[in-house]
Amino acid sequence: MSGLLGRLGSWCARHGRAVLALWVIAAALLTAGSVFFPGPVSNDVSIPGTDAQRAVDLMKDGFGPGYGAGSSAQIVLYSPDGPLITDARKRAVERALDRIRDVPHVKEAKSPYQVGGLAPSLEIGIIAIKLEGNDTAKLAETTKLLSEAAEPAREAGIEAVPASSGSPADKEIKTGTSEIIGVACALLVLLLAFGTLVAAMIPIFTALISIATGLGVVSLLGHIVDVPKQASIMATMIGLGVGIDYALFLLSRYRKLLADGLPVHEAVRRMAASSGGAVVFAGGTVIIALSALMLAGFPLLQTLGWITGISVVCAVVTSVTLVPALLGLLGHRVNALRLPFTGRKGSHGSSGWASLGNWVARRPWSVLALSVAILAALAAPALALKLGTLDNGYADRGTDTRRSYELLQAGFGPGMNGPLVVVADLDTRVVDREPAPAVLSALKDRVADVEGVVHVGDPVLNRGGTAALVQAIPAYAPGDPRALDVVRAVRALDVEGAQVHVGGQVAGMADAGDRISGRTPLVVGVVVLLSALLLLLAFRSPVVAIKAALMNLVSLGAAFGALSLVFSLGLGSSLVGMDTPVSADGSYLSTVFFTVPIDSYIPLMLFAILFGLSMDYEVFLLTAVRQAYLKHGDNRRAVAEGLGSTGRVITSAALIMVAVFVAFVAYPDPMVKIFGVGLAVAIAVDATIIRGLLVPATMALLGRANWWCPAWLDRILPDLSVEGHEEDEVTEGPEQPHRELVGAGRG
C-alpha cells in the first residue's frame, strides 16, 4: 500500500494546480448546494420492533390529523401582568387564533379557553394545533409561521412561545462560534509547532476544504435519508479534529525529509508512502468503529455513525491528495514567513521525548504501576454514570425550547413536557361509539389508576374502530427516572379486549436504552475485533494489535469517569454551560452543582468515536517505533526513537483535538457539550499517560515479543505494511531483526 500511496502523492504533487482547483470547486459546489437546497433535518427516534414504535404505527392508522410525529404543535401563552381571562387579553388571543388558522397545513387550532387549556393560575395557557399529515421535515418551518401568526397576542403583552421541534433548527444556525474558536486554537498550536505561517496554514486549509465537502454531502443527503439535527455538528467536530491532525502528521514528515536534503517531489513521495499509510490506517480505524454502530439497532445512532464517518473519509482523502498537491506547489516555501521566538528547522523537542522513552525503558515496572494507578483513579467515577432522558429543560436558556418547557412545567406540572401516548390495539372492532364502549372506559380508568399518572384524557377511536388513543400526563419530568417506571407500569396493564402500547418521548428513550444495552456487547466486540485486525494487517504483530485495543479501552474509562464527575455527580455542570434547571414553581435552583442525565445512546457513540481516535495516535507511534526497530533490531532503542520522533507531533495533534472539542462545549445543545467534555478528556489522557508512559512501558517489558508473528500467520497476511520503511532503510550493524520475530518486515 505504501507504494500506491507514494505514487498517488507524487502524481498530486506534479499536478498540484489541477488537484487544488478540483478540491476548491468541489467544496464550493457542495457548499452552494447545501445553502440553496438544504436538506431537512429529522428528530425521528423511532426504533423498529419496539413497543413505542408499535404505538406510533397504530397512530398513523386512521386517527386523522393531529396525531403522530410531526402532526401537532403548540403555542404556550404567558401573561406576566395578570390572568389570560380578561376581555382585552381574550380578544388578543382570539386574533392570534384567527391568524394561526390561516397558516398553511393547519387543520385545527384549539383555544386555550377550552377545557384543559388554562393552567390553574390562569396566567399560562396552551394553543393546541393539529396539522395536516405527519411531515416532521416541515415542522420547523411551520412552527416558525405559527409563531409569527401569534404576534397579536404579543402586542397585548402576552408572551407566546412555540413548543415543538422547530427550535433545534435555529440552533444549527449558531454553529459558527465553536468552529471559529476551534480553528483559532488549532492555528495557534500549529504556529508554535512549525514556527512558520505558511506551514501552519496548510492543515487549516486542508481541514476547511474537507469540512466544506463533508457538510455539503451531509446536507444534500437530507433530501433522500433522515438526517438527525445533530449530524452536521458531530461531523464538523470530528472532521475538523482529524482533518487538521492528519495534515499535521504528513506535513511534519515532509519538513523532516526536506531538512534531510531530499528534493521536493521525492520528499512528497516518501511522505505519502510512509505517513500517508499511517493516515489511511488511522482513518480506517475511526471509520470501522463508527460503522459498527450499524449493529446498535437504533436508527438515530446508526445514522449519526455513518454520517460522521463521511467527514472522516473526506479528511483522509484530502490529506493524501490535497496536502501533497499543496506541498508540490509550495516546495521549500513551506518554511516561509517564519515567526520570531518559535520553532526552528529540525526536530526540536525530540531529544526530550527520546529521553522520556529511555527513562521509561529503564524502569518499566514502576512506570506501569504508576500509569495504572492514575488511570484507575480517573476511571473510578465512571461507576456512578447515570443514564436518562436529556429533556428540553437542559436546553440553552433563552431558546424557545427551554422557555416553553419552563412555562409548561410551571403551569401544568413537569409531566406536561413528556406526555405518554397510550394506544390500545382493540381485539374487536368498535362500531358503537356513543356512548363509549366498556373497553374504552376500562382503558381510561386503568391508566388513571397507575401510580404516577396525574391526568388522563378521553379516549379517541381511529376511523376503523380498531384502536383507541389516550393521552396520559405523568407526575414527573421526561428526564426523571421515575417517568420510566410509569411507562413500564402502563405497559403492564391488563385491559380486557385490548393490547396496550405506550409511545411518546419517554417511552421511546426507554426502548432505546433497552435496545442499546442489549446490543452494546456486540458493538464493542466488533469494534475491538476489527480494529485489532486492522492493526494486525498494518504491523504484522498479534501482540501489538491486542495490546493497542486494550490500551484504547483503558483511555475510554477515563473519559467516562470525567463525564460522571461533571454530569452525573454534578461537580461543575454549570461550568460547562449547563444552565441551572427550573423548579416546579418556575424558579431557578440556586446551586451550581446539579446532575444532568445522559441519553442512553451517547456512551456507545462516544465509545465508537474515542476508540477510533485513540487508534490514530497508536498507529502513528507504532509506525515510528517499527521503522526504528526494522533498522537496528534494538527494542528499547526503537521505543525511545519512536517516542522521540513522534512525541512532539502527537502532543501538538492532541492539543489541537482537545482545543477543538473544548470549543464545542460552548455549543448550546447539551448533547454536544457532553461529547465535547468526553472527547477532550479522553484525547488528553490518551496522548499523555497512555502514549507517553503506558505504551512505552509495556513495549519495554515485552521486548522482541512486540514484533513476534507466527510464520504461518505471516504467510497468509496480505502485504499492507504502512511504514514505507524501504524508502529510507539504513543498516546499522549486525543486529538486524529476525524475520520470524518481525513478521517479514515487508513493505
XYZ file of C-alpha atoms in Angstrom:
747
model
C 0.000 0.000 0.000
C 2.901 2.360 0.721
C 3.975 2.161 -2.920
C 0.483 3.003 -4.163
C 0.203 5.980 -1.816
C 3.666 7.129 -2.815
C 2.699 7.148 -6.482
C -0.567 8.940 -5.689
C 1.226 11.593 -3.654
C 3.838 12.065 -6.354
C 1.169 12.484 -9.061
C -0.736 15.036 -6.934
C 2.491 16.972 -6.316
C 3.250 17.117 -10.056
C -0.319 18.213 -10.851
C -0.781 20.471 -7.829
C -2.769 23.221 -9.536
C -5.273 20.789 -11.034
C -5.762 18.897 -7.759
C -6.157 22.139 -5.794
C -8.660 23.507 -8.312
C -10.710 20.307 -8.271
C -10.961 20.312 -4.480
C -11.858 24.001 -4.283
C -14.511 23.625 -6.984
C -15.978 20.515 -5.338
C -16.110 22.210 -1.915
C -17.655 25.365 -3.408
C -20.328 23.497 -5.371
C -21.299 21.269 -2.440
C -21.411 24.239 -0.083
C -23.567 26.204 -2.525
C -25.870 23.224 -2.895
C -26.279 22.938 0.865
C -27.024 26.673 1.136
C -29.529 26.950 -1.701
C -31.005 23.437 -1.448
C -30.546 22.497 2.215
C -31.741 19.072 3.204
C -34.229 18.891 6.068
C -33.176 17.579 9.469
C -35.140 14.971 11.366
C -35.794 14.384 15.052
C -37.107 10.876 14.435
C -36.104 8.479 17.222
C -38.201 5.556 16.038
C -36.903 2.074 16.801
C -38.450 -0.694 14.690
C -39.743 -3.635 16.669
C -40.277 -1.796 19.957
C -43.464 -1.091 21.857
C -43.139 2.662 21.306
C -42.827 2.114 17.556
C -45.925 -0.080 17.598
C -47.810 2.805 19.228
C -46.567 5.178 16.509
C -47.622 2.773 13.765
C -51.103 2.469 15.250
C -51.406 6.266 15.457
C -50.749 6.515 11.741
C -53.660 4.189 11.046
C -56.841 6.217 10.869
C -56.571 8.694 13.741
C -56.545 11.627 11.368
C -54.646 14.906 11.639
C -53.116 15.939 14.935
C -51.862 12.508 15.937
C -48.377 11.177 15.401
C -44.965 12.723 14.941
C -44.962 15.966 13.001
C -48.746 16.322 13.101
C -49.192 18.727 16.017
C -47.706 21.868 17.528
C -48.291 24.131 20.492
C -48.067 27.813 21.292
C -47.587 28.407 25.015
C -49.049 31.693 26.300
C -47.923 33.516 29.442
C -49.385 36.719 30.818
C -46.992 38.113 33.460
C -49.283 41.059 34.320
C -52.448 39.161 35.163
C -54.746 36.315 34.105
C -55.405 35.467 30.480
C -59.165 35.656 31.004
C -59.510 39.460 30.892
C -61.512 40.767 27.946
C -58.563 42.578 26.347
C -56.307 39.530 26.519
C -59.071 37.247 25.270
C -59.570 39.445 22.211
C -55.811 39.444 21.519
C -55.654 35.660 21.813
C -58.651 35.252 19.505
C -56.994 37.472 16.891
C -53.889 35.320 17.138
C -56.040 32.192 16.752
C -57.610 33.561 13.569
C -54.186 34.159 12.057
C -52.898 30.762 13.174
C -55.847 29.020 11.498
C -54.862 30.702 8.223
C -51.336 29.232 8.317
C -50.840 26.521 5.665
C -51.224 22.901 6.844
C -53.155 23.918 9.994
C -56.205 21.669 10.363
C -57.403 22.893 13.750
C -56.285 25.378 16.416
C -57.798 24.800 19.838
C -58.437 27.845 22.019
C -56.720 27.892 25.411
C -60.103 28.810 26.911
C -61.463 25.342 26.218
C -61.287 22.629 28.881
C -57.721 21.879 29.912
C -56.181 24.777 28.029
C -55.508 27.038 31.010
C -53.254 26.412 33.981
C -54.749 26.762 37.489
C -53.008 30.121 37.841
C -54.875 31.344 34.718
C -51.654 33.060 33.630
C -50.416 30.237 31.370
C -52.347 28.659 28.523
C -51.847 26.416 25.510
C -52.980 26.826 21.918
C -53.063 23.218 20.690
C -52.666 22.962 16.920
C -53.403 19.975 14.687
C -51.598 19.835 11.355
C -52.296 18.013 8.125
C -50.081 14.985 7.515
C -47.126 13.726 9.528
C -44.204 15.511 7.886
C -41.539 16.075 10.548
C -39.247 17.654 7.953
C -41.614 20.635 7.514
C -42.472 21.023 11.196
C -39.704 23.551 11.915
C -40.810 25.794 9.029
C -44.470 25.502 10.015
C -43.665 26.280 13.656
C -41.900 29.470 12.595
C -45.012 30.584 10.701
C -47.202 29.725 13.682
C -45.006 31.816 15.969
C -45.262 34.782 13.604
C -49.033 34.378 13.485
C -49.214 34.711 17.284
C -47.954 38.309 17.097
C -51.349 39.866 18.099
C -51.032 38.169 21.487
C -47.541 39.607 21.970
C -48.821 43.093 21.134
C -51.149 42.735 24.123
C -48.254 41.951 26.458
C -48.668 38.143 26.301
C -45.604 36.009 25.817
C -46.220 33.477 23.018
C -43.623 30.707 22.705
C -43.737 27.830 20.185
C -43.308 24.421 21.807
C -42.220 21.931 19.185
C -39.174 20.617 17.381
C -38.778 23.816 15.423
C -36.191 25.429 17.660
C -33.360 22.943 17.116
C -33.144 24.162 13.554
C -32.467 27.627 14.962
C -29.575 26.192 16.955
C -27.967 24.919 13.790
C -27.612 28.485 12.529
C -25.442 29.280 15.557
C -22.721 26.722 14.880
C -20.140 29.257 13.699
C -18.736 30.380 17.056
C -17.463 26.982 18.179
C -15.860 26.266 14.817
C -14.099 29.658 14.779
C -12.763 29.156 18.302
C -11.579 25.642 17.448
C -9.810 26.765 14.264
C -8.180 29.722 16.056
C -6.826 27.472 18.822
C -5.606 24.947 16.255
C -3.811 27.705 14.324
C -2.053 28.863 17.492
C -0.817 25.331 18.233
C 0.356 24.894 14.645
C 2.246 28.183 14.741
C 4.063 27.091 17.875
C 4.740 23.639 16.416
C 6.010 24.717 12.979
C 7.158 28.267 13.572
C 6.061 29.394 10.097
C 2.762 30.829 8.998
C 2.740 29.000 5.663
C 3.220 25.580 7.255
C 0.618 26.336 9.921
C -1.994 27.301 7.348
C -1.732 24.089 5.303
C -3.528 21.821 7.847
C -6.123 24.545 8.482
C -6.847 24.998 4.772
C -6.989 21.256 4.153
C -9.362 20.696 7.077
C -11.675 23.511 5.972
C -11.882 22.083 2.448
C -12.594 18.669 3.960
C -15.307 20.031 6.265
C -16.956 22.044 3.476
C -17.058 18.957 1.280
C -18.330 16.667 4.014
C -21.025 19.039 5.270
C -22.194 19.666 1.725
C -22.630 15.930 1.188
C -24.435 15.542 4.534
C -26.820 18.408 3.791
C -27.737 17.095 0.356
C -28.243 13.607 1.777
C -31.048 15.095 3.863
C -33.219 15.022 0.727
C -33.085 11.226 0.482
C -32.485 9.975 4.043
C -33.456 11.099 7.539
C -30.530 13.171 8.834
C -30.622 13.910 12.597
C -30.323 17.527 13.649
C -27.066 16.713 15.491
C -25.431 15.146 12.422
C -23.797 18.272 10.984
C -22.322 19.413 14.278
C -20.945 15.931 15.035
C -19.461 15.700 11.553
C -17.897 19.141 11.992
C -16.472 18.343 15.419
C -14.828 15.071 14.381
C -13.943 16.115 10.843
C -12.228 19.303 11.969
C -10.135 17.488 14.552
C -8.971 14.596 12.392
C -8.596 16.760 9.286
C -6.090 19.064 10.981
C -4.327 16.176 12.721
C -3.826 14.061 9.590
C -2.413 17.008 7.647
C -0.181 17.829 10.614
C 1.374 14.351 10.621
C 2.019 14.471 6.886
C 3.484 17.956 6.977
C 5.813 17.107 9.863
C 7.197 14.161 7.913
C 7.653 16.271 4.782
C 9.588 19.012 6.579
C 11.901 16.438 8.106
C 12.610 14.911 4.701
C 13.303 18.372 3.279
C 15.675 19.056 6.162
C 17.478 15.803 5.308
C 18.240 17.217 1.855
C 15.702 15.389 -0.350
C 14.256 17.102 -3.448
C 10.707 18.388 -3.121
C 8.904 15.757 -5.195
C 10.904 12.916 -3.693
C 10.113 14.216 -0.200
C 6.424 14.327 -1.073
C 6.543 10.775 -2.441
C 8.247 9.386 0.644
C 5.920 11.340 2.909
C 2.859 9.874 1.184
C 4.358 6.375 1.169
C 5.128 6.368 4.895
C 2.959 8.822 6.845
C 0.213 8.591 4.218
C -0.206 4.919 5.008
C -0.458 5.702 8.699
C -3.160 8.279 7.932
C -5.166 5.774 5.887
C -4.987 3.112 8.563
C -5.733 5.605 11.342
C -8.772 6.899 9.467
C -9.781 3.311 8.752
C -9.961 2.525 12.452
C -12.229 5.528 13.053
C -14.495 4.543 10.162
C -14.635 0.907 11.329
C -15.599 1.999 14.835
C -18.329 4.316 13.535
C -19.600 1.721 11.076
C -20.044 -0.782 13.907
C -22.831 1.450 15.229
C -24.970 -0.015 12.445
C -25.311 -3.033 14.741
C -26.773 -0.976 17.594
C -30.367 -1.421 16.424
C -31.105 2.299 16.972
C -31.659 4.197 13.690
C -30.653 7.574 15.177
C -27.341 6.154 16.385
C -26.763 4.299 13.127
C -27.292 7.445 11.071
C -25.081 9.565 13.310
C -22.374 6.927 12.923
C -22.201 6.723 9.149
C -22.724 10.453 8.636
C -19.838 11.236 10.998
C -17.853 8.636 9.062
C -18.356 10.716 5.891
C -16.395 13.563 7.482
C -13.563 11.163 8.371
C -13.449 9.805 4.816
C -13.215 13.365 3.494
C -10.405 14.117 5.957
C -8.404 11.071 4.831
C -8.898 11.699 1.104
C -7.985 15.387 1.321
C -4.922 14.527 3.410
C -3.455 12.059 0.916
C -4.284 14.151 -2.165
C -4.635 17.848 -1.348
C -1.711 18.016 1.100
C 0.761 16.543 -1.466
C -0.628 18.923 -4.074
C -0.066 21.953 -1.836
C 3.417 20.800 -0.887
C 4.286 20.232 -4.530
C 3.239 23.793 -5.296
C 4.981 25.357 -2.308
C 8.174 23.300 -2.221
C 10.686 24.881 0.170
C 8.381 27.879 0.633
C 6.524 25.770 3.191
C 9.053 27.238 5.660
C 8.359 30.827 4.595
C 7.040 33.611 6.842
C 8.868 32.322 9.879
C 7.653 33.751 13.175
C 10.066 35.027 15.824
C 10.556 33.110 19.061
C 9.028 29.906 17.675
C 10.334 26.591 16.414
C 13.356 26.338 14.142
C 14.257 23.864 11.490
C 14.937 20.420 12.721
C 13.180 18.191 15.192
C 13.395 20.257 18.323
C 11.775 18.585 21.253
C 12.569 15.099 20.005
C 15.506 14.695 22.384
C 13.237 15.382 25.331
C 10.740 12.785 24.233
C 13.538 10.312 23.477
C 14.893 10.914 26.985
C 11.444 10.158 28.349
C 11.399 6.934 26.336
C 14.793 5.931 27.716
C 13.720 6.819 31.252
C 10.563 4.686 30.922
C 12.540 1.804 29.392
C 14.921 1.739 32.375
C 12.111 1.405 34.948
C 9.122 -0.097 33.072
C 7.533 -1.814 36.080
C 7.437 1.382 38.141
C 6.022 3.395 35.244
C 3.470 0.699 34.526
C 2.278 0.690 38.149
C 2.104 4.496 38.245
C 0.167 4.675 34.961
C -2.328 2.034 36.039
C -2.910 3.819 39.352
C -3.551 7.169 37.652
C -5.877 5.662 35.051
C -7.788 3.692 37.690
C -8.344 6.872 39.696
C -9.570 8.710 36.599
C -11.906 5.876 35.615
C -13.349 5.155 39.080
C -16.121 7.810 38.906
C -17.482 6.070 35.791
C -19.203 3.610 38.123
C -21.577 6.443 39.086
C -22.529 7.312 35.487
C -26.278 7.942 35.341
C -28.241 7.426 32.165
C -31.617 9.011 31.487
C -33.541 11.244 29.125
C -31.898 14.571 28.362
C -35.063 16.648 28.078
C -35.558 20.229 26.929
C -35.210 21.522 30.487
C -31.461 21.398 29.884
C -31.579 23.282 26.595
C -29.828 26.628 26.274
C -31.563 29.266 28.364
C -33.289 31.867 26.224
C -34.284 29.473 23.433
C -37.915 28.749 22.654
C -37.330 25.102 23.516
C -36.172 25.930 27.041
C -38.702 28.693 27.640
C -41.732 26.651 26.563
C -40.533 23.772 28.743
C -40.313 26.077 31.764
C -43.747 27.594 31.173
C -45.448 24.228 30.735
C -43.795 22.883 33.863
C -44.671 25.948 35.921
C -48.280 25.976 34.732
C -49.252 22.340 34.319
C -46.585 20.322 36.120
C -43.369 18.627 34.969
C -45.142 15.730 33.229
C -46.726 18.073 30.695
C -43.377 18.140 28.871
C -43.389 14.385 28.408
C -46.940 13.086 27.975
C -47.467 9.381 27.426
C -49.345 8.367 24.304
C -51.254 5.214 25.226
C -52.578 3.363 22.187
C -54.745 0.286 22.631
C -54.954 -2.262 19.843
C -58.544 -3.461 20.200
C -59.297 -7.158 19.866
C -62.743 -6.431 18.407
C -63.695 -3.628 16.063
C -65.694 -0.979 17.913
C -68.719 0.208 15.937
C -70.910 1.853 18.547
C -69.009 4.958 19.586
C -71.703 6.771 21.613
C -71.743 6.155 24.491
C -68.157 4.940 24.791
C -67.949 1.157 24.883
C -66.901 -0.525 28.086
C -63.406 -1.286 26.812
C -62.664 2.425 26.340
C -63.934 3.314 29.795
C -61.898 0.498 31.290
C -58.819 1.674 29.411
C -59.109 5.214 30.756
C -59.812 4.054 34.307
C -56.942 1.577 34.379
C -54.461 4.148 33.085
C -55.699 6.743 35.586
C -55.157 4.277 38.442
C -51.449 3.849 37.637
C -49.266 5.400 40.313
C -47.545 8.481 38.928
C -50.275 9.393 36.408
C -51.935 12.717 37.253
C -54.265 13.207 34.280
C -55.818 11.078 31.554
C -57.658 12.457 28.550
C -60.751 10.987 26.952
C -60.169 8.016 24.621
C -60.163 8.681 20.879
C -61.074 5.950 18.382
C -59.483 5.671 14.969
C -61.680 5.712 11.886
C -61.878 1.944 11.636
C -62.674 1.429 15.306
C -59.699 -0.920 15.676
C -57.567 1.185 18.032
C -58.049 3.742 20.779
C -55.709 6.517 21.890
C -55.428 8.051 25.356
C -53.020 10.775 26.438
C -51.708 10.398 29.985
C -49.757 13.048 31.880
C -47.239 11.658 34.372
C -46.228 13.431 37.553
C -42.583 13.516 36.537
C -40.437 15.342 34.004
C -39.124 13.374 30.997
C -35.628 13.318 32.498
C -36.817 11.920 35.837
C -36.080 8.155 36.146
C -39.493 7.728 37.789
C -41.118 8.607 34.458
C -39.693 5.351 33.069
C -41.356 3.455 35.906
C -44.688 4.980 34.910
C -44.149 3.836 31.297
C -43.436 0.278 32.440
C -46.465 0.278 34.735
C -48.829 1.406 31.957
C -47.419 -1.183 29.579
C -48.036 -3.863 32.176
C -51.790 -3.073 32.337
C -54.151 -5.910 31.565
C -57.189 -4.409 29.853
C -59.721 -6.941 28.662
C -60.275 -6.672 24.933
C -57.216 -4.511 24.248
C -53.450 -4.716 23.952
C -51.835 -1.628 25.462
C -48.848 0.114 23.852
C -47.119 3.305 25.044
C -45.411 5.867 22.836
C -44.019 9.349 23.295
C -40.599 10.760 24.134
C -40.132 8.994 27.455
C -41.304 5.632 26.133
C -39.122 5.958 23.048
C -35.981 6.670 25.065
C -36.801 3.799 27.433
C -36.967 1.437 24.465
C -33.768 2.931 23.071
C -31.999 2.254 26.360
C -33.185 -1.350 26.415
C -32.216 -1.933 22.786
C -28.784 -0.342 23.147
C -27.936 -2.148 26.387
C -28.724 -5.440 24.673
C -26.606 -4.622 21.610
C -23.662 -2.946 23.392
C -21.592 -6.150 23.859
C -21.961 -6.919 20.161
C -20.921 -3.419 19.050
C -17.968 -3.285 21.440
C -16.802 -6.748 20.413
C -16.977 -5.955 16.694
C -15.154 -2.628 17.092
C -12.349 -4.150 19.152
C -12.013 -7.188 16.908
C -11.976 -5.315 13.593
C -9.653 -2.592 14.877
C -7.229 -5.206 16.201
C -7.407 -6.997 12.847
C -6.604 -3.768 11.003
C -3.583 -3.199 13.235
C -2.501 -6.778 12.651
C -2.576 -6.135 8.907
C -0.667 -2.896 9.380
C 2.093 -4.104 11.718
C 2.027 -7.908 11.334
C 2.165 -8.374 15.104
C -0.608 -10.065 17.134
C 0.846 -8.697 20.371
C 0.783 -5.100 19.140
C -2.766 -5.449 17.823
C -4.209 -6.919 21.025
C -2.285 -4.531 23.277
C -3.421 -1.464 21.316
C -7.061 -2.496 21.580
C -6.756 -2.949 25.347
C -4.970 0.395 25.760
C -7.784 2.204 23.987
C -10.359 0.631 26.272
C -8.373 1.981 29.224
C -8.485 5.552 27.909
C -12.258 5.208 27.480
C -12.591 4.585 31.192
C -11.025 7.966 31.926
C -13.456 9.673 29.544
C -16.500 8.112 31.173
C -15.077 8.993 34.579
C -14.905 12.650 33.562
C -18.472 12.561 32.241
C -19.663 11.083 35.502
C -17.880 13.729 37.581
C -19.224 16.652 35.570
C -22.731 15.481 34.690
C -23.793 12.526 36.881
C -22.199 13.792 40.104
C -22.726 17.429 39.176
C -19.236 18.688 40.064
C -19.292 21.757 37.860
C -22.106 21.210 35.359
C -22.673 24.948 35.210
C -19.000 25.487 34.395
C -19.510 23.804 31.021
C -22.517 25.983 30.260
C -25.329 23.780 31.549
C -27.872 26.274 32.888
C -29.490 25.624 36.226
C -32.729 23.663 35.709
C -36.052 25.224 36.573
C -38.025 24.004 39.571
C -41.708 23.056 39.519
C -42.840 26.540 40.533
C -40.872 28.177 37.738
C -37.962 29.459 39.855
C -34.343 28.577 39.161
C -32.380 26.395 41.533
C -29.595 28.290 43.284
C -26.859 25.650 43.375
C -24.207 25.308 40.680
C -23.889 21.580 41.376
C -26.697 19.646 39.755
C -26.853 16.382 37.885
C -27.568 16.072 34.195
C -28.869 12.784 32.749
C -27.027 11.305 29.793
C -29.058 9.783 26.976
C -28.543 6.044 26.748
C -27.124 6.152 23.207
C -24.377 8.696 23.997
C -21.915 6.319 25.772
C -21.964 3.888 22.851
C -21.470 6.681 20.329
C -18.639 8.055 22.449
C -17.072 4.615 22.629
C -17.008 4.270 18.858
C -15.584 7.737 18.243
C -13.000 7.576 21.029
C -11.832 4.098 20.147
C -11.194 5.189 16.606
C -9.492 8.466 17.542
C -7.285 6.780 20.148
C -6.131 4.338 17.497
C -4.854 7.318 15.473
C -2.076 8.087 17.922
C -1.357 4.396 18.417
C -0.842 3.948 14.687
C 1.468 6.965 14.365
C 3.570 5.972 17.392
C 3.835 2.315 16.427
C 4.727 3.236 12.857
C 7.739 5.212 14.081
C 8.767 2.532 16.593
C 8.526 -0.235 13.997
C 10.530 1.781 11.478
C 13.305 2.211 14.031
C 13.193 -1.463 15.035
C 13.420 -2.647 11.446
C 16.639 -0.623 11.059
C 18.612 -1.922 14.022
C 16.567 -4.518 15.943
C 17.101 -2.921 19.395
C 13.644 -2.825 21.010
C 14.355 -0.327 23.803
C 16.211 1.961 21.461
C 13.361 1.719 18.940
C 10.845 2.692 21.624
C 12.920 5.725 22.621
C 13.464 6.769 18.992
C 9.826 6.257 18.067
C 8.627 8.310 21.023
C 11.275 10.921 20.322
C 10.331 11.336 16.666
C 6.560 11.422 17.234
C 6.181 12.828 20.744
C 6.093 16.463 19.753
C 3.858 15.870 16.753
C 1.409 13.679 18.702
C 1.317 16.231 21.510
C 0.589 19.039 19.057
C -2.099 16.943 17.383
C -3.652 16.121 20.751
C -3.633 19.785 21.776
C -5.458 20.631 18.562
C -8.029 17.898 19.169
C -8.565 18.988 22.771
C -8.894 22.641 21.739
C -11.458 21.793 19.062
C -13.517 19.615 21.394
C -13.389 22.103 24.283
C -14.529 24.848 21.907
C -17.649 22.831 21.153
C -18.549 22.772 24.850
C -19.841 26.295 24.202
C -22.394 24.918 21.739
C -25.958 25.276 23.124
C -27.027 21.663 22.559
C -26.486 19.627 25.790
C -25.589 16.520 23.813
C -22.744 18.364 22.080
C -21.477 19.599 25.452
C -21.341 16.026 26.728
C -19.433 14.887 23.655
C -17.052 17.841 23.942
C -16.130 17.057 27.546
C -15.772 13.313 26.977
C -13.701 13.629 23.800
C -11.400 16.331 25.193
C -10.581 14.391 28.362
C -10.060 11.106 26.537
C -7.682 12.610 23.963
C -5.702 14.445 26.662
C -5.294 11.260 28.702
C -4.528 9.181 25.638
C -1.764 11.452 24.343
C -0.065 11.845 27.739
C -0.473 8.933 30.113
C -1.262 6.230 27.548
C 1.174 7.108 24.727
C 3.801 8.806 26.889
C 4.027 6.287 29.731
C 1.900 3.174 29.467
C 2.661 2.162 25.872
C 6.457 2.634 26.155
C 6.492 0.762 29.477
C 4.620 -2.250 28.115
C 6.712 -2.313 24.943
C 9.890 -2.246 27.012
C 8.624 -5.164 29.114
C 7.588 -7.218 26.103
C 10.885 -6.734 24.294
C 11.257 -8.544 20.970
C 7.900 -10.221 21.566
C 6.295 -6.952 20.445
C 7.038 -7.867 16.851
C 6.622 -11.630 17.030
C 4.443 -13.138 14.339
C 3.967 -16.881 13.735
C 5.370 -17.994 10.410
C 2.032 -19.433 9.286
C 0.257 -16.151 10.061
C 2.934 -14.108 8.330
C 2.452 -16.168 5.177
C -1.310 -15.623 4.980
C -1.395 -11.929 5.894
C -1.612 -9.618 2.874
C 1.263 -7.221 2.329
C -0.261 -3.969 3.580
C 2.665 -2.525 5.512
C 2.091 1.159 6.268
C 5.613 2.256 7.164
C 7.228 2.581 3.764
C 10.483 1.775 5.522
C 12.114 0.592 2.342
C 12.276 4.239 1.327
C 14.929 5.147 3.863
C 16.211 1.841 5.150
C 19.590 2.102 6.910
C 21.661 -0.841 8.062
C 23.409 -0.181 11.346
C 25.384 -3.317 12.042
C 24.781 -6.981 12.542
C 21.896 -6.649 14.970
C 19.064 -6.975 12.447
C 15.517 -8.043 13.345
C 14.886 -11.714 12.689
C 12.199 -12.439 10.126
C 10.403 -14.848 12.406
C 10.072 -12.110 15.041
C 9.286 -9.181 12.809
C 6.848 -10.955 10.553
C 8.741 -10.476 7.320
C 9.389 -6.759 7.714
C 7.994 -6.286 4.264
C 6.594 -3.166 2.807
